[in-house]
Tab-separated table of C-alpha atoms in Angstrom:
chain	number	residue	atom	x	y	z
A	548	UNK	CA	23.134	20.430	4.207
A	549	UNK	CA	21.905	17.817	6.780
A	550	UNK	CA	19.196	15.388	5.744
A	551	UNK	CA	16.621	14.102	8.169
A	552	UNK	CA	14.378	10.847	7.086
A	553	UNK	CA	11.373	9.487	8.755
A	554	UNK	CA	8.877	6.616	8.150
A	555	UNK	CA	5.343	7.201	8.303
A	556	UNK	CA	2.217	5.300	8.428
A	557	UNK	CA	1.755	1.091	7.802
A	558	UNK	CA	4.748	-0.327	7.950
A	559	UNK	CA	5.779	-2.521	4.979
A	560	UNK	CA	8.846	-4.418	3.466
A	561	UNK	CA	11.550	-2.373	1.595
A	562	UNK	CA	11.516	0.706	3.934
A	563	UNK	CA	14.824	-0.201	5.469
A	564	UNK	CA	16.418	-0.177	1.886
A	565	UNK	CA	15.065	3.581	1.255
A	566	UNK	CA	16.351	4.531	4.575
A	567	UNK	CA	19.659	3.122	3.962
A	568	UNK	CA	19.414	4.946	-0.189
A	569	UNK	CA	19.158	7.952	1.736
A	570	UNK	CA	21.937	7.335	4.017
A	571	UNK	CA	24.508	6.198	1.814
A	572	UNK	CA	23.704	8.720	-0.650
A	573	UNK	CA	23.654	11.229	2.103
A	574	UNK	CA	27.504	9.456	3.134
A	575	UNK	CA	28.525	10.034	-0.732
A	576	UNK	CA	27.246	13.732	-1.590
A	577	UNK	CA	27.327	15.502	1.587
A	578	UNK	CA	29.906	13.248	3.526
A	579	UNK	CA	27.587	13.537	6.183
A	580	UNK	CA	25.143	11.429	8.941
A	581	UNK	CA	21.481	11.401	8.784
A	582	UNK	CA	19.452	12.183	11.342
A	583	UNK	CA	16.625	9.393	11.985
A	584	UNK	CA	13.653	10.219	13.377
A	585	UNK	CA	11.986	7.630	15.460
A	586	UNK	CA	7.760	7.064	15.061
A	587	UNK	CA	7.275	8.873	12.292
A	588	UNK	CA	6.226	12.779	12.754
A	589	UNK	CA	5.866	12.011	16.328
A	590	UNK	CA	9.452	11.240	16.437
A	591	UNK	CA	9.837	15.006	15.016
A	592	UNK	CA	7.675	16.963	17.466
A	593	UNK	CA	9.278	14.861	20.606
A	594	UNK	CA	13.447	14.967	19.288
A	595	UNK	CA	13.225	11.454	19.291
A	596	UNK	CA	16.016	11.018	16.673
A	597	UNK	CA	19.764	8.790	16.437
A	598	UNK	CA	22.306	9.177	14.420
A	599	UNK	CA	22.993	6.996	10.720
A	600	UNK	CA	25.756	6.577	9.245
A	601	UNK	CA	27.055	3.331	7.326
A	602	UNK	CA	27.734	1.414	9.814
A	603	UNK	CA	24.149	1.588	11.220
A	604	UNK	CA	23.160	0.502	7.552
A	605	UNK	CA	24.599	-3.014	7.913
A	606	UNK	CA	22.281	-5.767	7.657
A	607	UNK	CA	19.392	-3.534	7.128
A	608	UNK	CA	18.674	-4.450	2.738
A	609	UNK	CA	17.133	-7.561	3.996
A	610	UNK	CA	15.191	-7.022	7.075
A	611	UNK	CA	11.349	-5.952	6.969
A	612	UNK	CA	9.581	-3.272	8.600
A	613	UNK	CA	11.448	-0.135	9.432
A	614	UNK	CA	14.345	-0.153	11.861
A	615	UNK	CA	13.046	3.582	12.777
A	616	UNK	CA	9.520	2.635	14.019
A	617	UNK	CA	6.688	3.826	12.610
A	618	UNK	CA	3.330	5.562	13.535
A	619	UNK	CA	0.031	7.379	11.866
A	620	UNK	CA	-0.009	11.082	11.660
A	621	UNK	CA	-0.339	12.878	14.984
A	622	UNK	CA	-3.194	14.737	16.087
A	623	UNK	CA	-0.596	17.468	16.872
A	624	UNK	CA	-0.362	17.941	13.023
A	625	UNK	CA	-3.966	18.651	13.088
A	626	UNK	CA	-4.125	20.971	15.896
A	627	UNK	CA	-0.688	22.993	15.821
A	628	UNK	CA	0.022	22.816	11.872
A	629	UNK	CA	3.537	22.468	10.832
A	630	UNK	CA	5.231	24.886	12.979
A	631	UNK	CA	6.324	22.364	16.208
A	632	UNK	CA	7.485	20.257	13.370
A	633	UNK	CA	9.735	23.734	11.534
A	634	UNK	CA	11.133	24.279	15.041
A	635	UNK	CA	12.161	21.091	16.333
A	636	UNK	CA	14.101	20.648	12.675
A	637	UNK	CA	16.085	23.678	13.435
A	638	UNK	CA	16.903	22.772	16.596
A	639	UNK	CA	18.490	19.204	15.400
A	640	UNK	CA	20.268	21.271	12.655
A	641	UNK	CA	18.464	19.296	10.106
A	642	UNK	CA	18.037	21.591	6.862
A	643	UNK	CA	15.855	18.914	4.405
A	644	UNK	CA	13.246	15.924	5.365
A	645	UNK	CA	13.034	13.350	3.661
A	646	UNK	CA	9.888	11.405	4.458
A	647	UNK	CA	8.974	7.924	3.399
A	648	UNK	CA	4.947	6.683	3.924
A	649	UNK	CA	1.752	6.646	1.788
A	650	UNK	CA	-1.389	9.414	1.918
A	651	UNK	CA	-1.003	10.641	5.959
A	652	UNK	CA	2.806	11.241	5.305
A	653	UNK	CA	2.217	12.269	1.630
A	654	UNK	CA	-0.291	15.541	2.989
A	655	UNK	CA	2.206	16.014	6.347
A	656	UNK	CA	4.734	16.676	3.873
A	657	UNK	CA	3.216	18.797	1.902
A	658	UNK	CA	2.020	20.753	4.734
A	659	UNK	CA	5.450	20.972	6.181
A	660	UNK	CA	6.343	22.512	2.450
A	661	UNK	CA	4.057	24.797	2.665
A	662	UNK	CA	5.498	25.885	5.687
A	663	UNK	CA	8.845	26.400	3.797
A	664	UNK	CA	10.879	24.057	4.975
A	665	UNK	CA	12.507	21.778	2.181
A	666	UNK	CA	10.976	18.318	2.068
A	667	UNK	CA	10.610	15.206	-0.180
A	668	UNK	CA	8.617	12.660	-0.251
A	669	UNK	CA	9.056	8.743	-0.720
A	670	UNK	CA	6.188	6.307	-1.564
A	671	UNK	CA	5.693	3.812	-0.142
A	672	UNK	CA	2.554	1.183	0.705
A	673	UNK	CA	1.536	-2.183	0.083
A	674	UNK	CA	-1.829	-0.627	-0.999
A	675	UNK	CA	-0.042	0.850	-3.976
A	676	UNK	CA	-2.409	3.932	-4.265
A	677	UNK	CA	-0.242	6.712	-3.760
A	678	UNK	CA	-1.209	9.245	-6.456
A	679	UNK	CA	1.649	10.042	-9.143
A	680	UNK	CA	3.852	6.830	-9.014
A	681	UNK	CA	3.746	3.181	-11.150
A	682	UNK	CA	4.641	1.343	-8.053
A	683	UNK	CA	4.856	1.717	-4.498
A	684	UNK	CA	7.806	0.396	-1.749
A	685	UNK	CA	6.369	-2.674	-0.023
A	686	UNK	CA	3.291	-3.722	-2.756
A	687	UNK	CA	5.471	-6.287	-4.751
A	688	UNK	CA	6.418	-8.198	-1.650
A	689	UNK	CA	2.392	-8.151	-0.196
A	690	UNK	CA	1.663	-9.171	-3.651
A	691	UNK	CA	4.276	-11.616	-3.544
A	692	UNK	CA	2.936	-13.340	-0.316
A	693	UNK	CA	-0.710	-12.957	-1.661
A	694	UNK	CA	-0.019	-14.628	-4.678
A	695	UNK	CA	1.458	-17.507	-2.720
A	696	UNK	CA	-1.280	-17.627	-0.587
A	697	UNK	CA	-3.612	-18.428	-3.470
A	698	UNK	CA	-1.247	-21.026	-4.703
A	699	UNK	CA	-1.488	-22.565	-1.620
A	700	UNK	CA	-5.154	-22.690	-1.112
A	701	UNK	CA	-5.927	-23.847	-4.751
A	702	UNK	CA	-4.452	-27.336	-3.716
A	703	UNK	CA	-6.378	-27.423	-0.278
A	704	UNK	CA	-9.630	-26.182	-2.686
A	705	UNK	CA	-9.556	-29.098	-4.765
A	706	UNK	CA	-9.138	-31.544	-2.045
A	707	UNK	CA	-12.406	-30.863	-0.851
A	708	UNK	CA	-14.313	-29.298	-3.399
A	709	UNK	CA	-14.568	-26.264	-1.640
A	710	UNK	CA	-15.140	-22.681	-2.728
A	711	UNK	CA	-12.005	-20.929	-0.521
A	712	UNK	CA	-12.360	-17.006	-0.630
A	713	UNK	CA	-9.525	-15.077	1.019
A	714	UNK	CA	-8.923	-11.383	1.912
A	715	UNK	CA	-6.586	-9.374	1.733
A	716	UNK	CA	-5.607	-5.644	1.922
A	717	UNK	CA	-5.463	-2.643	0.024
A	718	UNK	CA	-7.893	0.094	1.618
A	719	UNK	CA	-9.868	1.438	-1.079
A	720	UNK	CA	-7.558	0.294	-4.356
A	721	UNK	CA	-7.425	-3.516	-5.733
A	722	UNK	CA	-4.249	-3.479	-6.799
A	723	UNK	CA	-3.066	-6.326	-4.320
A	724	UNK	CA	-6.700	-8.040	-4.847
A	725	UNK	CA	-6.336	-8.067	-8.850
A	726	UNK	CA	-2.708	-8.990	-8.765
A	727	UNK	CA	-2.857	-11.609	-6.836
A	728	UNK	CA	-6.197	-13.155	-7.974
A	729	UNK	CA	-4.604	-12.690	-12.093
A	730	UNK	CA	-1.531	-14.278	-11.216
A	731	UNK	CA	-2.784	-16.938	-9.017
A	732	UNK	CA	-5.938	-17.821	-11.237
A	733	UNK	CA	-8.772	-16.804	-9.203
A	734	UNK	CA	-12.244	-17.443	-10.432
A	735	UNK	CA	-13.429	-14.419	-9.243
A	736	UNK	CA	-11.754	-11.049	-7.876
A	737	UNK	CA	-13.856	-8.613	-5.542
A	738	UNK	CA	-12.206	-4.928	-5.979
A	739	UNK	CA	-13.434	-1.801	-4.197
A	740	UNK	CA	-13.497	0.218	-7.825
A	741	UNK	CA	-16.031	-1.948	-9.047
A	742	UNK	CA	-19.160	-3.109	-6.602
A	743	UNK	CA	-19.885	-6.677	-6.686
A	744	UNK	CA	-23.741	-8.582	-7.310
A	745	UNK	CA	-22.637	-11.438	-4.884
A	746	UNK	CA	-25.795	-13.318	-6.814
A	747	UNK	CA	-24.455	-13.525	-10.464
A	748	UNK	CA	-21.008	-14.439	-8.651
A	749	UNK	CA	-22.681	-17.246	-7.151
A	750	UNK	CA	-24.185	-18.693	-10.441
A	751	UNK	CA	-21.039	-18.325	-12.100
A	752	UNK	CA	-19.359	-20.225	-9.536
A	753	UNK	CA	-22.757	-22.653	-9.184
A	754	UNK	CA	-22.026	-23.339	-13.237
A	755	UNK	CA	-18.321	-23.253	-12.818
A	756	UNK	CA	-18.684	-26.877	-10.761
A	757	UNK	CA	-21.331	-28.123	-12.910
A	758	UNK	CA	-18.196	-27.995	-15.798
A	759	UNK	CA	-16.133	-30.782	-13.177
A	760	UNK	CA	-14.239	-27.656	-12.223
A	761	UNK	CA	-14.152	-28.872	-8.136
A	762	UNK	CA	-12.597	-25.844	-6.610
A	763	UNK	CA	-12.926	-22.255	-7.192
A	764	UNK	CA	-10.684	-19.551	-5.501
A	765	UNK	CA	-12.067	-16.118	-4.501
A	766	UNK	CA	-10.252	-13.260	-3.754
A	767	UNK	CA	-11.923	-10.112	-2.241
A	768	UNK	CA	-10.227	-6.692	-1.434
A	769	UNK	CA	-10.680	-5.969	2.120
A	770	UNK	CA	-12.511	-2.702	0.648
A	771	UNK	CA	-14.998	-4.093	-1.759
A	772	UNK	CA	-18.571	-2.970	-1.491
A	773	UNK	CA	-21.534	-4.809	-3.155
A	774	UNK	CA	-23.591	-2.857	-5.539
A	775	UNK	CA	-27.105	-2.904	-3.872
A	776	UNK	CA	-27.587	-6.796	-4.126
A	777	UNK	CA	-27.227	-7.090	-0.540
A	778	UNK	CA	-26.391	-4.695	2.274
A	779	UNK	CA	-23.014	-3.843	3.518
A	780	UNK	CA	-22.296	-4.748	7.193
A	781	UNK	CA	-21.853	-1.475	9.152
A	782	UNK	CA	-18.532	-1.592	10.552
A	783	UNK	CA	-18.271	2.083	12.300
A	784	UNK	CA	-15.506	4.366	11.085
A	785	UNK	CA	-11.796	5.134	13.111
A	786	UNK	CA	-11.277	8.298	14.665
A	787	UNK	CA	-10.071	9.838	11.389
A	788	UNK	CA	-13.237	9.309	10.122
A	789	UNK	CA	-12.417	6.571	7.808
A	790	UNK	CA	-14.322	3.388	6.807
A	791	UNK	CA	-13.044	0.525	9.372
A	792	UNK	CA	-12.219	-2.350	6.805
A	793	UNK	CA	-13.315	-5.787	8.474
A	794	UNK	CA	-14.664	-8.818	7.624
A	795	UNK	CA	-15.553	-7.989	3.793
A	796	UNK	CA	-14.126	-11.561	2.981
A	797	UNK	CA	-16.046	-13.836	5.678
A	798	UNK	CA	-19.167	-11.574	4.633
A	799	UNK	CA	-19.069	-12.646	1.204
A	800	UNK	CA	-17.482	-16.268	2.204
A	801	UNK	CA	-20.944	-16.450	4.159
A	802	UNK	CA	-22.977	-15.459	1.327
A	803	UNK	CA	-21.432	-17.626	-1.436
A	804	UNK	CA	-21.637	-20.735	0.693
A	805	UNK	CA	-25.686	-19.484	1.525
A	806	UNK	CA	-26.324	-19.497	-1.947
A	807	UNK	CA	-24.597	-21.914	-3.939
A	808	UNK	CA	-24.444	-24.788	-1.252
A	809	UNK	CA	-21.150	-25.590	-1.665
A	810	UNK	CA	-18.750	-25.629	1.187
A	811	UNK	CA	-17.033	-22.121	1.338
A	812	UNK	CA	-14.135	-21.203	3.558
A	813	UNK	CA	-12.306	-18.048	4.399
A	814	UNK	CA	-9.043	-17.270	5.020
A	815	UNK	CA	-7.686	-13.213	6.089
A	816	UNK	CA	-4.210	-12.784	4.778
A	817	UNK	CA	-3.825	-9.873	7.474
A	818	UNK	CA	-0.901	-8.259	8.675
A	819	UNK	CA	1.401	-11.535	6.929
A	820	UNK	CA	1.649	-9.613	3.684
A	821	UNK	CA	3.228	-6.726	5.648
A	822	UNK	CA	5.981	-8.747	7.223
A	823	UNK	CA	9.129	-10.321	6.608
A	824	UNK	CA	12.160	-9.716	4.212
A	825	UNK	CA	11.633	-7.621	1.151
A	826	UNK	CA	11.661	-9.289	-2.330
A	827	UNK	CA	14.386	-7.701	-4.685
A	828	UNK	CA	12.186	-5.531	-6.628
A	829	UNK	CA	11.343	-3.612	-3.399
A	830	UNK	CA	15.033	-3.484	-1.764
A	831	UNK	CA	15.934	-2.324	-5.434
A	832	UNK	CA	12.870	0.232	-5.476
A	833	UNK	CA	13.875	1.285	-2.053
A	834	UNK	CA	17.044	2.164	-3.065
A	835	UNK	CA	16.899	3.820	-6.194
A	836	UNK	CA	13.777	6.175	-4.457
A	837	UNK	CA	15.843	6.988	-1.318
A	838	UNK	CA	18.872	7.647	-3.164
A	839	UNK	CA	17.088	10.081	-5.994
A	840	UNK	CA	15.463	11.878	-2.788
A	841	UNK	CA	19.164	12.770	-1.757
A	842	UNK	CA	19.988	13.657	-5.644
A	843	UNK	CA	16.988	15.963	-5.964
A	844	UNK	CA	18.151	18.102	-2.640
A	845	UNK	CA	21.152	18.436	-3.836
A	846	UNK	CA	20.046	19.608	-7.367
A	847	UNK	CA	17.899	22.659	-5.098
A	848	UNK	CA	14.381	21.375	-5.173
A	849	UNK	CA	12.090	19.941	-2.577
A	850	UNK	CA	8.435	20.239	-2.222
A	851	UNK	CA	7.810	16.812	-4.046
A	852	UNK	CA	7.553	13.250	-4.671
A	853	UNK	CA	10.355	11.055	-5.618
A	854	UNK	CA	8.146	8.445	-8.032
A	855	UNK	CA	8.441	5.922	-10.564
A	856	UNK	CA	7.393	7.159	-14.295
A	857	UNK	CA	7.583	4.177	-16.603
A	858	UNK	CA	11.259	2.883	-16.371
A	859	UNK	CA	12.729	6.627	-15.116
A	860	UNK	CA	11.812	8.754	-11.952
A	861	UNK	CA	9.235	11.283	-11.663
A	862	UNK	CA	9.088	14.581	-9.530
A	863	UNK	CA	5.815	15.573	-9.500
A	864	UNK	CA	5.030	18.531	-6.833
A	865	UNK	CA	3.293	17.175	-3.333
A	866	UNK	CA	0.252	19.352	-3.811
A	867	UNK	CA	-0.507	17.569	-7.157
A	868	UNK	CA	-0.126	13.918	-5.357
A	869	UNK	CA	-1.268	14.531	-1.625
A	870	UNK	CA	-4.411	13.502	-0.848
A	871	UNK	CA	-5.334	11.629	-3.893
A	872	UNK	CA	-5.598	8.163	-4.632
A	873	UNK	CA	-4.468	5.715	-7.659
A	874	UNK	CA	-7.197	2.771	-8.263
A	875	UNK	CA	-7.118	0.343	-10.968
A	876	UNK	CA	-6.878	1.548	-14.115
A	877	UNK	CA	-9.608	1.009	-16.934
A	878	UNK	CA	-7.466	-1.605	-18.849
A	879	UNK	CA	-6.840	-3.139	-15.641
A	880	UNK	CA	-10.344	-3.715	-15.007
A	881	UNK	CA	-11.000	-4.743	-18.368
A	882	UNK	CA	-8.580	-7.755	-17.767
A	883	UNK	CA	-10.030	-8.557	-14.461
A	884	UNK	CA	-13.771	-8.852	-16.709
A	885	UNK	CA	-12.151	-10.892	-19.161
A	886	UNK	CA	-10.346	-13.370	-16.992
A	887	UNK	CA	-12.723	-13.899	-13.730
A	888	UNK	CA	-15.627	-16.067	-13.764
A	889	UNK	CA	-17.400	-13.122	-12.034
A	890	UNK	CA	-18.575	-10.249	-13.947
A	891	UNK	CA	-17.130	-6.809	-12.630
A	892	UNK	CA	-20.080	-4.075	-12.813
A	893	UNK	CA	-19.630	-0.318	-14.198
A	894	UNK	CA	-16.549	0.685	-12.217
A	895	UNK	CA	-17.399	3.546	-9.259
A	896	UNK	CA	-13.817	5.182	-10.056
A	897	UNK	CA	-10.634	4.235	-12.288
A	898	UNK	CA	-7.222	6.125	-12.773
A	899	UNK	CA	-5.376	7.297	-15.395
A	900	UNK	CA	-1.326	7.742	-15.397
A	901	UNK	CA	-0.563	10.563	-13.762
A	902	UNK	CA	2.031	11.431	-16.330
């Protein structure tokens, strides 16, 4: 057997350890190379690939991004299905893919499968919404820097009594927005599960001060909507027909400071909590996933998702993870309710386990 691997999608920190789990898993099974593929799928339909081995692992645990480039799923995909994809494989001698990326990569995949050709799938996103897994590769270092971030503003916050809000990703699941705003002590935390009434935030926060509190932090998912209290800016939609995601925080940063006359600031974490090294938990993550990709091949199966289930790994079959999306969890916004100084409304759309 010859394994190909591929990144797909955002790029995040951690992917370089999966790469090099499938390599040196690859080296120890098979006593074989792995073929690379460069850009994501469009590495595939071009031949764009190189040769790993362990010597082209060296160095790679610690360094972010993905030392195979990266890119969104092609329009080829949509247009020509999976077959370029089957025949440029065969040609390269590769007999299993193993592809690493979030939702685009995650439904690529399972097309590819459905095509018959043996694949398997690796989470991974900062977003931490992939359907069927505890944890995604990359989300504990984002979280990391967001967390940090909040940290860092609390001290500016009270030096100024200042309301500071700050943004930061996730597409249309909090996870990064309620982990960072829980462990950094926000006083109130905007997720896209549960639409926000930016005027009982405001007298929360208004009363908040009144108690000598001289600072309150706010953190908003880039993907939070507000429940009919005010109106949405219209920011257009890509060319995938998706909801473009900008300026959510300085919308609400506006508002707060409108309405409760205290100065407000806004900071946009952006493409930082993307970059740089990877904390432990995700080179350790990468690892164990890319390595139990390699392990699953070899035991006969593809057609799935290589996942995290409570302290183990789960398998669950692509066409039961594709395409769907993992949001905050009941409990989790239960906590959020409990600990924020703003409400959270009736939540638009929770998860349960998948397992």
């Amino acid at each position: 057997m010859r394994i190909g691997v591929l990144t797909g999608g955002g790029d995040c920190a951690g992917l370089n350890a999966a790469i090099r789990g499938v390599v040196r898993a690859a080296g120890h099974e098979l006593d074989r190379s792995v073929i690379g593929y460069r850009r994501g799928w469009n590495g595939v339909l071009d031949g764009d690939s190189v040769k790993l081995d362990s010597e082209a692992m060296r160095g790679a645990l610690p360094r972010g991004g993905t030392m195979l480039g990266t890119s969104r799923s092609s329009r080829r995909l949509e247009t020509e299905g999976a077959a370029p994809l089957v025949a440029q494989l065969e040609r390269d001698g590769v007999d299993a893919l193993v592809t690493i990326g979030g939702d685009g990569t995650l439904i690529a995949a399972g097309r590819l499968s459905d095509a018959g050709f043996p694949v398997i799938a690796v989470p991974k996103t900062i977003d931490n919404d992939v359907h069927g897994t505890d944890v995604c590769i990359g989300f504990d270092t984002a979280l990391g820097v967001a967390t940090e971030a909040v940290d860092r503003l609390h001290t500016t916050a009270e030096s100024h009594n200042r309301i500071m809000v700050l943004e930061v990703m996730g597409r249309q699941a909090g996870h990064i927005a309620a982990g960072a705003g829980i462990a950094g002590g926000a006083a109130a935390i905007l997720v896209p599960e549960a639409p926000f009434n930016i005027d009982a935030i405001a007298e929360r926060l208004i009363a908040r001060h009144h108690r000598d509190r001289n600072a309150s932090i706010v953190v908003v998912a880039e993907g939070a909507i507000p429940d009919g209290s005010v109106e949405a800016p219209d920011t257009g939609t890509d060319e995938w027909g998706n909801r473009i995601l900008d300026g959510m925080g300085q919308f609400v940063g506006d508002l707060l400071a409108e309405r409760t006359g205290f100065e407000t600031r806004t900071t946009v974490l952006g493409y930082i909590q993307r970059g740089g090294p990877p904390t432990p938990a995700d080179r350790l993550l990468g690892s164990r996933l890319g390595a139990r990709a390699v392990e699953v091949l070899m035991e006969g199966t593809s057609g799935c998702m290589v996942g995290v289930h409570s302290t183990g790994i789960a398998v669950p079959p692509l066409a039961e993870v594709a395409g769907r999306t993992r949001y905050l969890s009941e409990d989790q916004l239960e906590l959020l309710d409990l600990i924020s100084t703003a409400p959270v409304l009736t939540p638009l759309h929770t998860s349960r386990r998948w397992f």
